[in-house]
Every structure is written in C-alpha cells, then in structure tokens.
Coordinates of C-alpha atoms in Angstrom, one line a residue:
X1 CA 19.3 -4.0 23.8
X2 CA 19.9 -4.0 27.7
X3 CA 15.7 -3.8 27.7
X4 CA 13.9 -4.3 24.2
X5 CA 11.1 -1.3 25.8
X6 CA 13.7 1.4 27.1
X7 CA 15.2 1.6 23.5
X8 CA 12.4 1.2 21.3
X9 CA 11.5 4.8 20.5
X10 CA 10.0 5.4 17.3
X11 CA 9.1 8.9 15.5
X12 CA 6.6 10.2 12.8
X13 CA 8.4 13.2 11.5
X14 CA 7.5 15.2 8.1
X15 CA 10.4 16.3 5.6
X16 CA 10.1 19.2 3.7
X17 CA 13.1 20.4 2.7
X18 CA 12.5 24.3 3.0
X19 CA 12.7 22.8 6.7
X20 CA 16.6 23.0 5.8
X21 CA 17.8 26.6 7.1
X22 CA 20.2 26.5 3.7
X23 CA 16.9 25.5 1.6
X24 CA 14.3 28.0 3.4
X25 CA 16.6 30.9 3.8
X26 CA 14.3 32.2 6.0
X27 CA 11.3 30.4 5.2
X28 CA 11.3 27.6 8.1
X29 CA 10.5 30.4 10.3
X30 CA 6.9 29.8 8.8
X31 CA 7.0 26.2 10.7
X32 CA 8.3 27.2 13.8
X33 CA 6.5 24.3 15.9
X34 CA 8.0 22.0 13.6
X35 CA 10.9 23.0 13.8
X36 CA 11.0 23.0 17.5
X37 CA 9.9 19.5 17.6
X38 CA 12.3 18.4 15.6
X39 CA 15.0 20.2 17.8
X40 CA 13.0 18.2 20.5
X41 CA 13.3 14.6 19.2
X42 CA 16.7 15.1 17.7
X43 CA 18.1 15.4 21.8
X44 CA 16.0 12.8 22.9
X45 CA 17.5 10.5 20.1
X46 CA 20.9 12.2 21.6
X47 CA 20.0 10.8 25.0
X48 CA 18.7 7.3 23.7
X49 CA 22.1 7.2 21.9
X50 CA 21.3 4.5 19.3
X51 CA 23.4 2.1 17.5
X52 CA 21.3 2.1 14.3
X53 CA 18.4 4.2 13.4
X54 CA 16.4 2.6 10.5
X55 CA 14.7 5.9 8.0
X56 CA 11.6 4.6 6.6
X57 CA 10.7 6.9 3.6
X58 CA 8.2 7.2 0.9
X59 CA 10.5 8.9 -1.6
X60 CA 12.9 5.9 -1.7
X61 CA 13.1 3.2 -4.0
X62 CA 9.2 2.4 -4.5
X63 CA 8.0 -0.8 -6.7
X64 CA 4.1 -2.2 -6.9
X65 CA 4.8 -5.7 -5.0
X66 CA 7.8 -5.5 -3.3
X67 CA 9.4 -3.2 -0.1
X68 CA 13.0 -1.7 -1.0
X69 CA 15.9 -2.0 1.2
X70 CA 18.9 0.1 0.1
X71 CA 21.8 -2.4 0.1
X72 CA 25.5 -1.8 0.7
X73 CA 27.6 -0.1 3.6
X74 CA 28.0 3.2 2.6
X75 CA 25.1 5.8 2.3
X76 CA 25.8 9.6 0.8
X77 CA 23.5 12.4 -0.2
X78 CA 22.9 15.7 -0.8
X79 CA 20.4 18.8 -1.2
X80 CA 21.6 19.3 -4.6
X81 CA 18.2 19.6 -6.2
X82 CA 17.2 21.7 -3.7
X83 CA 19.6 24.0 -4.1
X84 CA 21.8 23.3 -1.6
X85 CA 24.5 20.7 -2.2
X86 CA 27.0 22.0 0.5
X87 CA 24.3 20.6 2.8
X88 CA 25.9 16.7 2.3
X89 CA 25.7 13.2 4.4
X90 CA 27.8 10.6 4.0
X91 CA 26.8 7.6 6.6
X92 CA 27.3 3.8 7.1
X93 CA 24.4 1.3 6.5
X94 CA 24.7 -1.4 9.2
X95 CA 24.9 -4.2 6.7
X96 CA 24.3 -6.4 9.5
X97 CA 21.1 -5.4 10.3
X98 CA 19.8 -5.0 6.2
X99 CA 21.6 -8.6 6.0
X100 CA 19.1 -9.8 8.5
X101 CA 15.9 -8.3 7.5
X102 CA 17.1 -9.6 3.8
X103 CA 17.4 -13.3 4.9
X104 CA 14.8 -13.2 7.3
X105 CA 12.4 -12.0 4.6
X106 CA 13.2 -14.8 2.4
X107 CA 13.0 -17.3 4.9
X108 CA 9.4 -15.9 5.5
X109 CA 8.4 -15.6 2.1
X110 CA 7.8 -12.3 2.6
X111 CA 8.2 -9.3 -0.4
X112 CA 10.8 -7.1 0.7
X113 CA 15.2 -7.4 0.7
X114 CA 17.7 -5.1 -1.2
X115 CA 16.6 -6.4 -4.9
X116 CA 16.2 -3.5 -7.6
X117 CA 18.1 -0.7 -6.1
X118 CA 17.9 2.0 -9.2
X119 CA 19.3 5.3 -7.3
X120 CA 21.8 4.7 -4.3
X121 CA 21.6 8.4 -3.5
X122 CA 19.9 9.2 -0.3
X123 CA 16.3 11.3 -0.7
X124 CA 15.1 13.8 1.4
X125 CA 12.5 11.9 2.9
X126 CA 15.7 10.5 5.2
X127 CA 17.7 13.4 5.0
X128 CA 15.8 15.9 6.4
X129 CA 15.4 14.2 9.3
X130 CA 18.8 13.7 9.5
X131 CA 19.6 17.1 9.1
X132 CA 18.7 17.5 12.5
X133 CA 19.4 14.6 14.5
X134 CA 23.0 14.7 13.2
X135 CA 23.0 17.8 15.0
X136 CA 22.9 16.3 18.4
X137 CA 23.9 12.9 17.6
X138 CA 25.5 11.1 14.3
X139 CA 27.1 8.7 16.1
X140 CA 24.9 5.8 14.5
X141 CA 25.0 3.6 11.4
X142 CA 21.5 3.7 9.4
X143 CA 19.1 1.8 7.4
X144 CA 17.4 3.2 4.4
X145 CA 13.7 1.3 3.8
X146 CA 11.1 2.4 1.3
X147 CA 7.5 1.5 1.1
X148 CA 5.5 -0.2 -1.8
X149 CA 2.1 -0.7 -3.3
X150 CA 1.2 -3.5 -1.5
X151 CA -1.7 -3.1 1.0
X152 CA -1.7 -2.2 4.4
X153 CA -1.6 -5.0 6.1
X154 CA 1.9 -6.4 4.4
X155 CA 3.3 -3.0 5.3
X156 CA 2.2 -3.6 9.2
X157 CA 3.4 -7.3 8.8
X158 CA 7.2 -5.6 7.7
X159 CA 7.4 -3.7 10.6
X160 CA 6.7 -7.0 12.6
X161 CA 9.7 -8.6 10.8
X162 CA 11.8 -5.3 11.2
X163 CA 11.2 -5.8 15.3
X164 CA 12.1 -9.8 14.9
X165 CA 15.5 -8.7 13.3
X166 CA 16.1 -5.9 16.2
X167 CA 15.5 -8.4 18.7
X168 CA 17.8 -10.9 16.8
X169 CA 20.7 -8.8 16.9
X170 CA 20.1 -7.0 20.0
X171 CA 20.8 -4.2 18.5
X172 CA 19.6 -0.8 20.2
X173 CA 17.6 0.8 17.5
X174 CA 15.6 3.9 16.4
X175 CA 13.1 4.3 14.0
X176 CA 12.5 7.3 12.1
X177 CA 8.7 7.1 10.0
X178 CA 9.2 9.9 7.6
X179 CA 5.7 11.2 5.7
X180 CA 4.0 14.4 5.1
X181 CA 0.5 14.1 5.8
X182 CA -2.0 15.6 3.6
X183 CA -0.8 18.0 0.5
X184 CA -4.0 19.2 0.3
X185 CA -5.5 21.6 3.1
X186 CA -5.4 24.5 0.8
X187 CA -7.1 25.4 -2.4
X188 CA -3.6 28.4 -2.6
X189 CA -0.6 24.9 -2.2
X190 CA 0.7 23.4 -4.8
X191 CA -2.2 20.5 -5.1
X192 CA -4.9 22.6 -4.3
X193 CA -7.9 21.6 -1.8
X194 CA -9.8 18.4 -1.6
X195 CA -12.4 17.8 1.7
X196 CA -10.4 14.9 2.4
X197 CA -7.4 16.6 3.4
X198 CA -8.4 17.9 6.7
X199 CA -10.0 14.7 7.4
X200 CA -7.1 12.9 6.9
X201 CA -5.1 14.9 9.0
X202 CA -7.1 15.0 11.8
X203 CA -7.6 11.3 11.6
X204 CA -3.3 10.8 11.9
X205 CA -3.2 13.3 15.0
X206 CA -5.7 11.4 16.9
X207 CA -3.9 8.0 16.3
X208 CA -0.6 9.9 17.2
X209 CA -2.2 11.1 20.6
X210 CA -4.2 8.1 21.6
X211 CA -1.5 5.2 20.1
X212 CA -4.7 3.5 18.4
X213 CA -2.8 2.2 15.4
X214 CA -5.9 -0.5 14.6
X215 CA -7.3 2.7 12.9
X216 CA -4.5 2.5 10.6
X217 CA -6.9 -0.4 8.8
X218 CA -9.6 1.9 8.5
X219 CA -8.2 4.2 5.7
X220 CA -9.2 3.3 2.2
X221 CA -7.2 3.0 -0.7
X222 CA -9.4 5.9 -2.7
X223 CA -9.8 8.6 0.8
X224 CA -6.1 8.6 1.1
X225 CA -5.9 9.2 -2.9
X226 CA -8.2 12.3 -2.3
X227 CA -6.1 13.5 1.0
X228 CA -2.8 13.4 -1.1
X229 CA -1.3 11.5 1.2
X230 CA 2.2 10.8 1.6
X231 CA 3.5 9.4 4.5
X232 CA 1.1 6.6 5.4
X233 CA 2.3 3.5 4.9
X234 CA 5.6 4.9 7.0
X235 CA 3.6 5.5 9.8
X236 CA 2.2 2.0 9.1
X237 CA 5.4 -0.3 9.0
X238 CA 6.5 2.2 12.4
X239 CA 3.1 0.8 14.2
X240 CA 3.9 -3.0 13.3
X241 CA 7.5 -2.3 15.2
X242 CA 5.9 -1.4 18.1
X243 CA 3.0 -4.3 17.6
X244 CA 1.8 -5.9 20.9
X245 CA 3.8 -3.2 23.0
X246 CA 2.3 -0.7 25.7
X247 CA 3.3 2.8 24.6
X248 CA 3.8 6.3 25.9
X249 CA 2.7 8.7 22.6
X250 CA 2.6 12.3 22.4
X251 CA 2.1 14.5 19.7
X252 CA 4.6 17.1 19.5
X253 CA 3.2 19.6 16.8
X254 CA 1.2 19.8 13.8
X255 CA 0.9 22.9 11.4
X256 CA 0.3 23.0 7.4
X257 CA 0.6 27.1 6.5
X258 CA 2.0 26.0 3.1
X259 CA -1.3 23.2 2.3
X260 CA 0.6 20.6 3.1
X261 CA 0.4 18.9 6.8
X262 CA 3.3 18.4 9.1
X263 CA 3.1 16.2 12.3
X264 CA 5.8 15.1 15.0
X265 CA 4.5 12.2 17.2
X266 CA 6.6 9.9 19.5
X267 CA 6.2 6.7 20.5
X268 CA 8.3 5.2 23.4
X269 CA 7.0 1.1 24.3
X270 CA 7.2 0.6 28.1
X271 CA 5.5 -2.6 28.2
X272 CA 4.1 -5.8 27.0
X273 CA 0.4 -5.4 26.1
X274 CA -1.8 -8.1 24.9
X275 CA -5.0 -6.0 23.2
X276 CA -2.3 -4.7 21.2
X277 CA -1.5 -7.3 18.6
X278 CA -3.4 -5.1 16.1
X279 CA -2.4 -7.4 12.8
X280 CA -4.3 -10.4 13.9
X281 CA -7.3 -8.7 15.3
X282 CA -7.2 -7.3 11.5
X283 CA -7.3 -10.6 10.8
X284 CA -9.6 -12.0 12.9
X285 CA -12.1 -8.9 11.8
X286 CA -11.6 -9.7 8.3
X287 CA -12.3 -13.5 8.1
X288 CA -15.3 -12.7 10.1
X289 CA -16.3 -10.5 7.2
X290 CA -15.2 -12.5 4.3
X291 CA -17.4 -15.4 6.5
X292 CA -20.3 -13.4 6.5
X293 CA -20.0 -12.6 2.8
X294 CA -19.9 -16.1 1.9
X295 CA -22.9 -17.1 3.6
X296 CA -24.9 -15.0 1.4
X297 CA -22.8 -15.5 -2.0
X298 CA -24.6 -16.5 -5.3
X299 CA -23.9 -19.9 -6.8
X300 CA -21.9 -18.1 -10.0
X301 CA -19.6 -17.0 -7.0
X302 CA -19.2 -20.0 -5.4
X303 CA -18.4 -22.4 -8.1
X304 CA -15.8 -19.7 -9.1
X305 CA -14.2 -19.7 -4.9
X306 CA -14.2 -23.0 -5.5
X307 CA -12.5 -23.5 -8.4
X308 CA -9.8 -21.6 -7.4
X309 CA -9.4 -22.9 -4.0
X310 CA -9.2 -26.8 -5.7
X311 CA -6.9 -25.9 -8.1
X312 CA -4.7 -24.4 -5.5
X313 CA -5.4 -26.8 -2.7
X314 CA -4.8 -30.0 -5.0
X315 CA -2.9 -28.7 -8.5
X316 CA -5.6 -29.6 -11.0
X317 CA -9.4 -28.1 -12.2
X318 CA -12.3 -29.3 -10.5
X319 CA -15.0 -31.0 -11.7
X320 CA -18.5 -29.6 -12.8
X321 CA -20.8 -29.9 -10.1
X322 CA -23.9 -32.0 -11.1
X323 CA -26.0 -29.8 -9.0
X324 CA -25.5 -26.8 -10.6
X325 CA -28.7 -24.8 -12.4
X326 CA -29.9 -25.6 -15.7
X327 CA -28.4 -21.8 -17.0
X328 CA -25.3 -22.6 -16.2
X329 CA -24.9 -26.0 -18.1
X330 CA -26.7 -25.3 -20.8
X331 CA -25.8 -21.4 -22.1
X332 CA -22.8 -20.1 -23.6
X333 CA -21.8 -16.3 -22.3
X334 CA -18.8 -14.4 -22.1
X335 CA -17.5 -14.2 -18.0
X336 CA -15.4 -12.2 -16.3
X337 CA -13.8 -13.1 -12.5
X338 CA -12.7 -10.8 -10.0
X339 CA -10.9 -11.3 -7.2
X340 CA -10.1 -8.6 -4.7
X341 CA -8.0 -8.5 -1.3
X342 CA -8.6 -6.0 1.5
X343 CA -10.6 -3.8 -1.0
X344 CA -7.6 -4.4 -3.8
X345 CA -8.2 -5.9 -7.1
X346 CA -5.8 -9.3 -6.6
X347 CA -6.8 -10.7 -10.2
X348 CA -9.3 -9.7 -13.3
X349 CA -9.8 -12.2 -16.3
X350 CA -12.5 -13.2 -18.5
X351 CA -13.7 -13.6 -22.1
X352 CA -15.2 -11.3 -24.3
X353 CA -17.0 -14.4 -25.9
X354 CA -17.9 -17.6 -24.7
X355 CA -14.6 -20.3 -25.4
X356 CA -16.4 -23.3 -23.2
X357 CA -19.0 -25.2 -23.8
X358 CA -21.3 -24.0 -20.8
X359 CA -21.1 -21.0 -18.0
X360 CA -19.9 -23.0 -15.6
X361 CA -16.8 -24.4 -17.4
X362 CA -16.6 -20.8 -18.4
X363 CA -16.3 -19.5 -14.8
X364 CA -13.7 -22.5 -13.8
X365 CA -11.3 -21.7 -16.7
X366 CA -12.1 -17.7 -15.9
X367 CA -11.4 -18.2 -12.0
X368 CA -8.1 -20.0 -11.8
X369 CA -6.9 -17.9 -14.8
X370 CA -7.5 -14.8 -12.6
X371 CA -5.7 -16.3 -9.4
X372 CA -2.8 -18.0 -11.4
X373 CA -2.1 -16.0 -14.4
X374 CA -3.2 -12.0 -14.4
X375 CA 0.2 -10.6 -15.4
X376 CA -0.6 -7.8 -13.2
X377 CA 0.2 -9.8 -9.8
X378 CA 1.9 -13.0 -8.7
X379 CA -0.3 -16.1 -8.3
X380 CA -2.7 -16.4 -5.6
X381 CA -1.2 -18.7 -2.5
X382 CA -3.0 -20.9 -0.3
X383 CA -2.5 -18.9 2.9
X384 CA -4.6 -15.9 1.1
X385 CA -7.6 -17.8 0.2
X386 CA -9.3 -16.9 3.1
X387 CA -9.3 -13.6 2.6
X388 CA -10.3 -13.4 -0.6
X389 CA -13.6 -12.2 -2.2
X390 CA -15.1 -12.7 -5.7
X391 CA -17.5 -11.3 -8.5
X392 CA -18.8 -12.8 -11.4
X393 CA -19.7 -10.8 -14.3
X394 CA -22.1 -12.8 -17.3
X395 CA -21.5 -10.4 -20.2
X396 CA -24.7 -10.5 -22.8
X397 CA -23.5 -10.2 -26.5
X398 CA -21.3 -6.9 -27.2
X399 CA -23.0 -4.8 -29.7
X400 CA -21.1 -2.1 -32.3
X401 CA -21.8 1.7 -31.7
X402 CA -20.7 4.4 -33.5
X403 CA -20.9 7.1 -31.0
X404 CA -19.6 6.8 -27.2
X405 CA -23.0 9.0 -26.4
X406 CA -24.3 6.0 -26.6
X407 CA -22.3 4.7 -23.7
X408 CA -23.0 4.7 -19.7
X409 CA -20.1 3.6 -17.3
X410 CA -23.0 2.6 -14.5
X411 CA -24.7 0.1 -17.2
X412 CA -22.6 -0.9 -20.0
X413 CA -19.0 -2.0 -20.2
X414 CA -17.2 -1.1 -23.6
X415 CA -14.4 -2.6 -26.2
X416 CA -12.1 -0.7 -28.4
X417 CA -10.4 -2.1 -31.1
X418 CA -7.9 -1.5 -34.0
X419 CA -7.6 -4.8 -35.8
X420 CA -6.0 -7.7 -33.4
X421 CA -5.7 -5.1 -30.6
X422 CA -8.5 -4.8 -28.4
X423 CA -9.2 -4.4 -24.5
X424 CA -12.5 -4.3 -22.2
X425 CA -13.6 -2.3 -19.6
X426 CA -16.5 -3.7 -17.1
X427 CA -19.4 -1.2 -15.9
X428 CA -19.8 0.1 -13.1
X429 CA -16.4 0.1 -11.7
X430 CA -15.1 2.4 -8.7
X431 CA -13.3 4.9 -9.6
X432 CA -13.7 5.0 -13.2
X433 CA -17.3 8.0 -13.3
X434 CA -17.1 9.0 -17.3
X435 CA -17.6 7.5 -20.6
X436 CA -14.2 9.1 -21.7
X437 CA -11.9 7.5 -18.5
X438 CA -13.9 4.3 -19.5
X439 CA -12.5 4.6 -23.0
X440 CA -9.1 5.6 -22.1
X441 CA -8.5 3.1 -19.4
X442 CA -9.9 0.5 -22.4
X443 CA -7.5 1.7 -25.2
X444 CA -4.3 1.6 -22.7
X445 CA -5.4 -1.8 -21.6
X446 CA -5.3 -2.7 -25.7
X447 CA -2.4 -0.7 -26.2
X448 CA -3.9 1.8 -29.2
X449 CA -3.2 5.6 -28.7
X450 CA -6.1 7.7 -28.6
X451 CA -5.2 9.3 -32.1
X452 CA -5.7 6.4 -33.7
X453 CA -9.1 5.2 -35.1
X454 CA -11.0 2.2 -32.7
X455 CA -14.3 0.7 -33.4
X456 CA -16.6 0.9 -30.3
X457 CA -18.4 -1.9 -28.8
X458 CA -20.7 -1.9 -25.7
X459 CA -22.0 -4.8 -23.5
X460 CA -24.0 -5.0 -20.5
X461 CA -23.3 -7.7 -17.3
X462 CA -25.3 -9.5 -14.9
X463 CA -23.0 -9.0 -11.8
X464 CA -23.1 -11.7 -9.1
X465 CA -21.0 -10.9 -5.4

C-alpha cells in the first residue's frame, strides 16, 4: 500500500439474493436505493482498484469457538439454489494473504485459520456483493472469512489481526462486511415482527453515520436474538480493521420493504486517531466493572475466584482458608459454579449432592472443574481471569414431585431422570421463562427424549454474585 489510509476502504453491504436481476426478475426494483448504492460502491471499488478484497460473511463456514478461513487458491460459486445457476464466479483466493492471517493467528494464539472447511462453494453472503463489483472491476483475488460464536470482542480483536496481515504484505486491500440487519420489521416477512427490530436497525445506521464503532459493545447477546440479526459480527471484525484510524463514513441507503433491513455504509480511514483504539477502552471499561463487582462479592464467590485463579496461576488446588465461616466448613450441600465472560456463560459445573467433606472443598473442586473441564468450552487461560465473573449456587436437598405444576423456573431448579441418565437445570436463569423450556433444556442436557418416562425432582439455591 503506497499509503495504508488512501486504500483502506471498507463497506457494510446486505446480500439478498433477489438483489440478483436473474433472481428478482423484476423484484429488485422494490430496493431501488439499494441497488443504487451498490452501483455506487462497486465504481468506487473500480477507482480504488484493489489487489485483494477480503468478503466477510455470516453464511460461510460458521463453528462455536473458532473463525473460518476458506483455504486454497481457487474460489467458484453459483446461484444455483436460487434459481439461477448461469449467474457463476470462479475467482482466486490470494493464498498469500489467508497464509498470513493463518500463521499469524497461531502465532497469537488466537481462534481463527482455514481448519474445518465442510463446503468449499462460495455463499451468497460473498456473492452478491460480487455480483456487482465484478461489474466494474474483477480484477482482484479474494478472501472468503466467516464469523463464529465467540463474543464480540474476539471478533473486533480478528479484524485487528486482519489489518496486521494487510500491513505485513503491503497489500492494497478492500473489505467487504456482508450482513442483513434485522429480519424482523414486519409482522407480513418471513420472521414476522419483534420491537427489537427497528431498534436494532436504527442503532446500525447511526454507528454507520457517525463511525462510533464503541457502540458495537453495547448490543447484547439476547437484543440481537430478538432483532434477528444477521450481519453483526461482520460489521464487527470490519470496525477492528479500521481500529485506531480517523474515518470518513457515510451511509449510502437503508430500506427493508420485504421485513428484512438493508444498509450500505462506507468507511474510508484518512488518518491516525488515538480516541479510537475502541478494543482497549472495552477493556479498560470492563476491568473497571469486573473491579467494582469484586469489591462487593460474597465470600462463597471469592473463595471460588480464587480457586480458580491458584489453580491456574500455580498448577495445583489451593488450600482451605482458615478464615472462612463456620457454614462453610462444617455443612455438606450440593454447589454449582458459574463463570461467565462479557455476559457469556464461559463454564457451569456442580454437584447435585454433596461429594466433599464441607462447602468450601465443595466450591474449590466445583470452581476449577468449571474453568478447566466444562466440555462445552476450552479451559480458562490466565490472560482471561480478569475478566471473568462468578456465581455460586448452594442447592438445599432435591425433593421428588410428581407433577411439574408443582415447579417454578424463578424459585426452583429441577432434575429429570431415567435410570443413570439425569441432568439439572438451575432457577432463575435468563432466558429460560417456563416450566416446560426448564424441562426440555434438562432432558437434552441428560440426553432422554421427551417420550420417554423421567422422574421429576425439584431443588431450590441460595445464589451468591
């Protein structure tokens, strides 16, 4: 790159395929504004003339933990399941780019590389963007990049590393954030209306106009659920590209006649700006706040931080504390040990019934067994301790019920079982607002269909944050 700011245009663009003249037959005339914007980026991309511009799509590869880079030097696709397969791409990859963001992410530990690749096929998410940049410029090789499951923050950290690889290879790059926004503004679309839609919506254009990409950290996990979102975390690894750079952004258009919301933004850096490392004033905002919740954390929280933190820190359980309260050296109880991360569970485990002699041994054992060995996540590594918090749940003895009437989700957890299989559900947990998804969650978790018989067994928890 002759200047690092000149070239480093990035786009939010949706992709719905009736966008496709071959596809809509008519029907794109319904997003006209869209469909001028895109004709408005595509010459502006024509003008940058790239040498590589990198597609970030949600309907690529997609795993829990781990960011998908399709691998290889060849890239083909077509709109076949949309009806029109005459509309083909085939493209280069720049391997030397993918080659780079693969190493470098080893190197940095960091979850993301060309692992796992289960359909080679480009998706739509990159191709109909392509459709119409390849009308005023194909003169590029590409990369194809997915998202994941992991938070936020990782995703914002990726685009940091995506930058660090640019840079590396001085390569003159585009990048291409493809998302939908919200799929439902309408109670007549195809996922029907939820408040949050709108919201959502509205939220995205104002970060498009003012370039405010710290407000990326405000969205929760559960709002975005209820927008139907889809392009988010796009948008998201986009922003950590452009992190610490002055920008020029404009929002071209924004329409959603069909319930489904469509917005073209671009972002051209023209500068170095230092307010605008937006990953560690995340951080900085969230240590203050894990800080502030520690001050005030009960002892049954603590000892359980703690635990974890040794056994981390130093490879081996901690000690009992002498000081601790007689309850917790002298009683037995069942304890379970949460551990969340930026509003994520990170780690869940616990006994039904006491297996230590006292509460606090029972909260050691419970605490590194839910950083270390939850199957559901890779252990917990020093450099996340700090931004970790923690619950304790005492559970009093679990008592048999033959009804689930007799259940609450707010006050008592339940257990299903069918001879050796059984599984728990806590109270009062987000999300989960009826006795029967309380029960369902609980038999999946044991892994007994809900036509079989289950005995039912209730519990109630002292919870300590």
């Amino acid at each position: 790159m002759e200047d690092e700011n000149i070239y480093m245009s990035t786009f939010i663009v949706p992709h719905p395929p009736l966008a496709v003249h071959e596809i809509g037959s008519g029907d794109e005339l319904k997003i006209q504004k869209t469909l001028d914007s895109y004709e408005e980026i595509s010459e502006e991309i024509a003008k940058i003339k790239p040498e590589t511009i990198i597609f970030i799509s949600p309907h690529s590869i997609m795993y829990g933990d781990y960011i998908h880079i399709s691998p290889g030097t060849k890239a083909y696709g077509d709109f076949l399941e949309f009806g029109a397969k005459q509309v083909k791409f085939n493209m280069d990859y720049d391997f030397e780019l993918i080659n780079e963001i693969n190493s470098t992410c080893k190197i940095e530990n960091f979850p993301a590389g060309t692992l796992g690749e289960k359909k080679s096929r480009l998706d739509h998410g990159v191709m109909v963007p392509m459709y119409f940049i390849n009308k005023k410029y194909s003169d590029y090789k590409m990369v194809r990049i997915g998202i994941s499951g992991l938070s936020f923050k990782e995703h914002y950290k990726f685009g940091i590393i995506l930058m660090k690889c640019i840079k590396n290879l001085n390569r003159k790059t585009v990048i291409i954030a493809s998302g939908d926004l919200s799929h439902r503004l309408k109670s007549s679309g195809s996922y029907g209306y939820s408040k949050e839609g709108p919201e959502f919506d509205e939220k995205i254009c104002k970060i498009i106009e003012s370039n405010d990409f710290s407000k990326f950290f405000d969205f929760s996990e559960d709002f975005c659920e209820e927008a139907g979102e889809c392009g988010l975390r796009s948008f998201i690894i986009m922003a950590g590209v452009l992190d610490g750079k002055l920008l020029e952004s404009k929002l071209l258009s924004y329409e959603g006649p069909f319930g489904v919301g469509y917005a073209i933004g671009s972002f051209k850096a023209i500068g170095e700006d230092s307010s605008r490392f937006f990953l560690k004033s995340y951080d900085e905002m969230i240590n203050k706040k894990i800080k502030d919740i520690r001050k005030n954390e009960s002892i049954y929280v603590s000892l359980a931080r703690r635990s974890l933190e040794h056994y981390i820190n130093f490879k081996k359980r901690m000690d009992v504390p002498k000081d601790l309260p007689k309850d917790m050296l002298g009683k037995k109880a069942g304890v379970f040990v949460s551990i969340k991360k930026e509003g994520k569970l990170r780690g869940c485990i616990g006994t039904i019934s006491p297996i230590q002699k006292n509460i606090a041994l029972e909260i050691i054992r419970n605490a590194i067994s839910s950083g270390t060995n939850d199957p559901r996540f890779n252990p917990v590594t020093e450099d996340e301790l700090d931004f970790l918090e923690y619950s304790v749940d005492i559970l009093d003895e679990p008592e048999s019920i033959e009804s689930k009437d007799l259940l609450d989700t707010k006050e008592y957890g339940v257990i299903v079982s069918n001879g050796i299989r059984s599984g728990l559900l806590l109270p009062n947990l987000e999300g989960v607002d009826t006795v029967d998804e309380q029960i369902s969650i609980a038999l999946r978790k044991a892994g007994i269909s809900e036509r079989e018989s289950y005995k039912l067994q209730r519990f109630k928890v002292e919870r300590y944050k």
